[in-house]
XYZ file of C-alpha atoms in Angstrom:
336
model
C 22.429 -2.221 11.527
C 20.733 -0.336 8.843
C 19.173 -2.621 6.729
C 18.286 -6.011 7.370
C 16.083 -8.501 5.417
C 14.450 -11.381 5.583
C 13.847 -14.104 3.413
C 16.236 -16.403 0.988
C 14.263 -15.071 -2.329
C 12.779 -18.027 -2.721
C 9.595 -17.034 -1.099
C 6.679 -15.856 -2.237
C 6.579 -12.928 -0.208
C 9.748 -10.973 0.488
C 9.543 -9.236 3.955
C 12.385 -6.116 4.256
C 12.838 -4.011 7.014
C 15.255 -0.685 6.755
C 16.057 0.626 10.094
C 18.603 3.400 10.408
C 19.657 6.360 12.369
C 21.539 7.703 9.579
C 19.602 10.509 7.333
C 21.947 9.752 4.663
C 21.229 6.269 4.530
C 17.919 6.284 4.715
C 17.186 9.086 2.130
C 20.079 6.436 -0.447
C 17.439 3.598 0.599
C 14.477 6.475 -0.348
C 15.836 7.223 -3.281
C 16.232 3.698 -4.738
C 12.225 2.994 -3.981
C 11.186 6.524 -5.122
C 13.402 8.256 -7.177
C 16.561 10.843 -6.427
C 15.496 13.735 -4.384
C 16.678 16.658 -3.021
C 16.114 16.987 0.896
C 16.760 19.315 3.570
C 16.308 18.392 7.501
C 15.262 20.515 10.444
C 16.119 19.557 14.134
C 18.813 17.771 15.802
C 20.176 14.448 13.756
C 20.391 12.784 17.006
C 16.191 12.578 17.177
C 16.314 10.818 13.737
C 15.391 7.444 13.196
C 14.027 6.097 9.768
C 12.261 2.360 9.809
C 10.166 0.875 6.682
C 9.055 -2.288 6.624
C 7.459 -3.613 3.567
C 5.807 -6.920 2.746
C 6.763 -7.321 -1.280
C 4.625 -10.307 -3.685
C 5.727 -10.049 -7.344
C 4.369 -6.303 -8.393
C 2.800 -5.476 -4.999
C 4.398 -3.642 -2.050
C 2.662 -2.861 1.346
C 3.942 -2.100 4.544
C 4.296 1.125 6.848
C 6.980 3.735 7.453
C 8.167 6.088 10.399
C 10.332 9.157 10.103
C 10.979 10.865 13.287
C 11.988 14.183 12.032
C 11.243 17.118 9.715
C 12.206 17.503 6.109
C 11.425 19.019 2.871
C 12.060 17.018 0.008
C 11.607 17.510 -4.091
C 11.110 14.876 -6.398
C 11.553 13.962 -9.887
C 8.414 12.686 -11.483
C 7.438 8.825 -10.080
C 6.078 6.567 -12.582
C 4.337 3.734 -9.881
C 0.957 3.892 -8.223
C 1.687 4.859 -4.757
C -1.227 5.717 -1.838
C 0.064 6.435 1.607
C -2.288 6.676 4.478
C -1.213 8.761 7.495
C -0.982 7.145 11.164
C 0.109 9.743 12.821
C 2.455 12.931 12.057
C 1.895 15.393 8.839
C 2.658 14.651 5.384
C 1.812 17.937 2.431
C 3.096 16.907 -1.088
C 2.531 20.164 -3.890
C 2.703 20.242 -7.717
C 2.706 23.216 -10.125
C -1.400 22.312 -10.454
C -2.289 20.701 -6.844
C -1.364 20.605 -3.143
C -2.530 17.643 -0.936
C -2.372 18.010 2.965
C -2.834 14.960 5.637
C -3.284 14.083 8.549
C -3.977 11.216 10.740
C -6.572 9.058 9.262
C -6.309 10.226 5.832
C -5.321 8.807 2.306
C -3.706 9.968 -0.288
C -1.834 9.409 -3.161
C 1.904 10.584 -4.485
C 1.794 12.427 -7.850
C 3.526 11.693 -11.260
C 4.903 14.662 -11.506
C 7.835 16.516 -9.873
C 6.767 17.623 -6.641
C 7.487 19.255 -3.401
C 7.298 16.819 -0.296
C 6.841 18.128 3.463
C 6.866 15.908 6.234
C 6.654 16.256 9.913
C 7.480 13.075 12.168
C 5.455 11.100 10.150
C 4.072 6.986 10.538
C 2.229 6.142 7.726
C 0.819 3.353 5.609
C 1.716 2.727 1.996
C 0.496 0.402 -1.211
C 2.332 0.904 -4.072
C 1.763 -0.713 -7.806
C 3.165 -0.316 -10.906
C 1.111 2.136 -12.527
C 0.589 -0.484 -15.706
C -1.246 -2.866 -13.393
C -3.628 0.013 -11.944
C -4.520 1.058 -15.981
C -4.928 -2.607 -16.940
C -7.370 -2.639 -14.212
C -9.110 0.634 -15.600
C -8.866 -0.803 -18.916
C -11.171 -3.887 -17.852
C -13.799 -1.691 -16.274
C -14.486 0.563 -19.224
C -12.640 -0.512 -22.328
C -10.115 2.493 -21.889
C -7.228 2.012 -23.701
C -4.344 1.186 -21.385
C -2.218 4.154 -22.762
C -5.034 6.601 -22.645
C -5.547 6.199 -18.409
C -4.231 8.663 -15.692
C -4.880 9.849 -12.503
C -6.508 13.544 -12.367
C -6.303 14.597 -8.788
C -3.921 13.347 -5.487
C -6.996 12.612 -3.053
C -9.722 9.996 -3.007
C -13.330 10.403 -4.263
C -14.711 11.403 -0.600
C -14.571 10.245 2.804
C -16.256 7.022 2.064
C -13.857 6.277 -0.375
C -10.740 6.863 1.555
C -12.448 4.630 4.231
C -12.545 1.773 1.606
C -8.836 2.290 0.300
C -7.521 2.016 3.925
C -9.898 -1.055 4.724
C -8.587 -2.880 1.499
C -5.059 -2.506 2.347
C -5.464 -3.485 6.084
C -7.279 -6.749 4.477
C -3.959 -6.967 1.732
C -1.184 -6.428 4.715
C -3.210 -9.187 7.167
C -3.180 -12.086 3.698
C 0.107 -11.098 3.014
C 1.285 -12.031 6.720
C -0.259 -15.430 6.143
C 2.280 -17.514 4.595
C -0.677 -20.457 3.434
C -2.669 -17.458 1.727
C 0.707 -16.027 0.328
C 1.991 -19.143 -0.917
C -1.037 -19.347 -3.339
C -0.529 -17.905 -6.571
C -4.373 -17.475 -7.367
C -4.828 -15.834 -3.662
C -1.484 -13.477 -4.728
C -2.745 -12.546 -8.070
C -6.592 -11.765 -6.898
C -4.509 -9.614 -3.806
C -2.743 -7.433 -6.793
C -6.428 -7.391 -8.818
C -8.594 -6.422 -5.527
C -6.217 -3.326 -5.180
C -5.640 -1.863 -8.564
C -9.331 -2.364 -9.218
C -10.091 -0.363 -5.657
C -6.944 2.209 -6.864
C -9.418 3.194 -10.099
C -12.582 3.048 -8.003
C -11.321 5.478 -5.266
C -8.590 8.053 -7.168
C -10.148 10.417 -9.563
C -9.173 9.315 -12.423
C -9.606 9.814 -16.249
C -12.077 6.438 -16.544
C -14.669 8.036 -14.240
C -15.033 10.576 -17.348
C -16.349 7.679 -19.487
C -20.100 6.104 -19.289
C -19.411 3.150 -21.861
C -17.169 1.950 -24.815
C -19.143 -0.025 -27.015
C -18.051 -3.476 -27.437
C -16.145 -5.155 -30.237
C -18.966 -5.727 -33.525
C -19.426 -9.508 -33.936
C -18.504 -10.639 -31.125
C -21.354 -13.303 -30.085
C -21.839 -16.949 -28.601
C -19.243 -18.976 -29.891
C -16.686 -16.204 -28.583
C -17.959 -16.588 -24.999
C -18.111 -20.689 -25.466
C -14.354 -19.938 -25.944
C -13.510 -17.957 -23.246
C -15.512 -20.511 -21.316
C -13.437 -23.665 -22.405
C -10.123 -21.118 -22.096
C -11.415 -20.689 -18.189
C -11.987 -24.388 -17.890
C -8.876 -25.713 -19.585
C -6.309 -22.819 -17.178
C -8.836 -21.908 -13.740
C -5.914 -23.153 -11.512
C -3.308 -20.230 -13.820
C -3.861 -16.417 -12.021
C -6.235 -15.510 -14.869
C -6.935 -11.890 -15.742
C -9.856 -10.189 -17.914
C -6.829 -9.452 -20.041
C -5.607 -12.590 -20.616
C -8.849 -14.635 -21.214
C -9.319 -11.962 -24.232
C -6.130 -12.189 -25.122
C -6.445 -15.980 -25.937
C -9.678 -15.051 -27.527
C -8.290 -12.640 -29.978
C -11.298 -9.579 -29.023
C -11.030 -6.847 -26.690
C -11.457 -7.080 -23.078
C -14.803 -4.513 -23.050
C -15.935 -7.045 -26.044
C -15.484 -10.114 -23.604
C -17.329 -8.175 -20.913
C -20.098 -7.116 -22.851
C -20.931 -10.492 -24.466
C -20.478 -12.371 -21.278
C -22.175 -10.354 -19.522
C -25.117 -10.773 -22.653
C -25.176 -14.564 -23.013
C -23.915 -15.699 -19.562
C -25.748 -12.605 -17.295
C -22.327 -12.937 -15.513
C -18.832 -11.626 -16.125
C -15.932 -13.540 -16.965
C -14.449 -13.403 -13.458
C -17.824 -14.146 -11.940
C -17.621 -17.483 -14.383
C -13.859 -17.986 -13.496
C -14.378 -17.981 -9.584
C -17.649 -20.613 -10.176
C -15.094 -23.003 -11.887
C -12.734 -22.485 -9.083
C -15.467 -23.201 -6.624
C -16.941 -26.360 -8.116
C -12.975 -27.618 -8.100
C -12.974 -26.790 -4.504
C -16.039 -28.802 -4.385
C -14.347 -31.713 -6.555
C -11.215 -31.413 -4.446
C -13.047 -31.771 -1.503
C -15.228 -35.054 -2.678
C -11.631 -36.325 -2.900
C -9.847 -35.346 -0.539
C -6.551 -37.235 0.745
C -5.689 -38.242 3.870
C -5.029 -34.744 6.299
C -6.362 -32.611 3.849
C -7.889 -28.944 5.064
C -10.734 -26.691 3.540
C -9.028 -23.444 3.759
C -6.104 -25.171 1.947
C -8.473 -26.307 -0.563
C -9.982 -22.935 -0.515
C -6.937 -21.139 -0.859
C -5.467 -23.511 -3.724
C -8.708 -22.029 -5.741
C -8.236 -18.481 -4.882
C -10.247 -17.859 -2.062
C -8.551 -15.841 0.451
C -11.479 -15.812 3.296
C -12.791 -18.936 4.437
C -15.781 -16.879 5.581
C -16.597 -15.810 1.892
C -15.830 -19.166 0.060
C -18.321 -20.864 3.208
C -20.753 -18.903 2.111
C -20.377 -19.500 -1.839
C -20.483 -23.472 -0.796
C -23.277 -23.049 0.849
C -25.198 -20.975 -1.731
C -23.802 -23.558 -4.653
C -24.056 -26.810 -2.531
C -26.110 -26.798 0.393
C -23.950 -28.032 3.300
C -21.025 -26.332 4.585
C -17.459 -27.291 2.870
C -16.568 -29.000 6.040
C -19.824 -31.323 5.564
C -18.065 -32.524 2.359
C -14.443 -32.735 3.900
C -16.403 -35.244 6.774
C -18.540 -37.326 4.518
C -14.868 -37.996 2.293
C -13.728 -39.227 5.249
C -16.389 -41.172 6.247
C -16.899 -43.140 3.224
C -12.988 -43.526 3.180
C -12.731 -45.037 6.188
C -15.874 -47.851 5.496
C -13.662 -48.592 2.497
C -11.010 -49.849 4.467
C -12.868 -51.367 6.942
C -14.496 -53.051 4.432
């Protein structure tokens, strides 16, 4: 069968799988992820096999591919974010300005432009964003306007770098697998955040030009006592640095810079202190069979490791300390 899904929709995550020994079915199901290409094979069609499987959350895809065979492909320009990672095999993409070769163990990323793609009975890993999201992110960071951002070169910054791309996206593929973590649309949002803000921090890119953008003139207290009361009023909404200036009517360097002047803290560092002390206040009131990494997740905290650790550091006792003494005193007031 060559495709099969699963899934009604409904679901926050939407798990595919495309499976086929068909070459020209699986280069029709290539070209409606990535764009019309022209391809040529080499070797006998009856070694081919083609599998992807992708996990898929709202403008985030992740998952891995295998392509038994040989083939040289060209490409129209591709507008997304893509980075693939290489498991085993050969994959060599070239431009008119830049050629990319990798092997196992290495990351890189596809090009905007048209390009020529070799690949040689290849596994591989692969993120892919809408490039929007990634400049948004680059836009937060440095006050770059959105419009102004692109990518300058296929591979990451170094070694270290590539390390840190693949280790994000093994942590993305292993939340996206959990359907409590997946089902939470604060854990889904800070998923699609954690890698378009890694994308800009890894990828040479056009922001890595750019020391600082001053901030908006003017902008002083009572702008950040907004954007406080804005955080307040919508911490359980999957808030960006975007939308928290938006409702503020400044930029989102402005935001940054006075938070970061009157609060010592940015306005995500703020945002995920709410979140915690409403962990804390869910947990003080907890009903009857209620979990902390439920609570956890419901406030955007992916790893119960991490969000023990802020408890502890905020409250003093372990989140599970709280959870008990609820209980506790719940139960004396029915005894009672």
């Amino acid at each position: 069968m060559p495709w099969t899904e699963n899934g009604d929709g409904q679901e926050p995550v939407t798990r595919e799988v495309v499976e086929t020994d068909d070459p020209e079915e699986a280069h029709h199901v290539i070209a409606l992820k990535y764009g019309e290409h022209r391809v040529r094979i080499s070797g006998p069609r009856a070694r081919f096999h083609y599998r992807q499987a992708t996990l898929r959350v709202e403008d985030l895809e992740v998952g891995e591919s295998r392509y038994t065979m040989r083939n040289r492909a060209e490409s129209l320009p591709y507008r997304d974010f893509t980075a693939v990672t290489v498991v085993s095999g050969r994959y060599a993409v070239r431009t008119t300005d830049e050629e990319l070769r990798l092997g196992p163990g290495t990351t890189g990323r596809y090009p905007e432009a048209g390009a020529v793609h070799l690949v040689d009975d290849l596994a591989a890993v692969f993120v892919r964003l809408p490039m929007q999201r990634v400049a948004a992110a680059a836009s937060v960071r440095t006050g770059l306007p959105i419009a102004n951002f692109q990518f300058t070169t296929m591979a990451p910054l170094s070694p270290a770098m590539a390390l840190l791309w693949q280790s994000v996206t093994a942590f993305a593929r292993r939340q996206l697998a959990v359907n409590a973590v997946a089902a939470s649309p604060l854990a889904r949002a800070g998923l699609v955040d954690l890698l378009a803000t890694t994308a800009v921090a890894v990828f040479p890119n056009t922001t890595m030009t750019i020391n600082y953008l001053p901030g908006q003139a003017g902008v002083g207290r009572a702008i950040v006592r907004r954007a406080a009361e804005f955080i307040e009023a919508h911490a359980a909404a999957p808030l960006t640095v975007g939308r928290i200036a938006e409702a503020c009517e400044v930029s989102q360097r402005a935001l940054q810079v006075a938070f970061q002047r009157y609060q010592g803290q940015s306005p995500m560092a703020f945002l995920r202190t709410v979140r915690l002390r409403q962990a804390h206040w869910d947990l003080q009131h907890a009903k009857p069979g209620q979990t902390v990494a439920e609570t956890a997740r419901r406030w955007g905290w992916t790893h119960p490791g991490r969000f023990a650790q802020a408890y502890r550091e905020a409250y003093g006792c372990h989140p599970y300390d709280t959870l008990r003494a609820t209980g506790a005193s719940a139960s004396l007031e029915q005894s009672q």
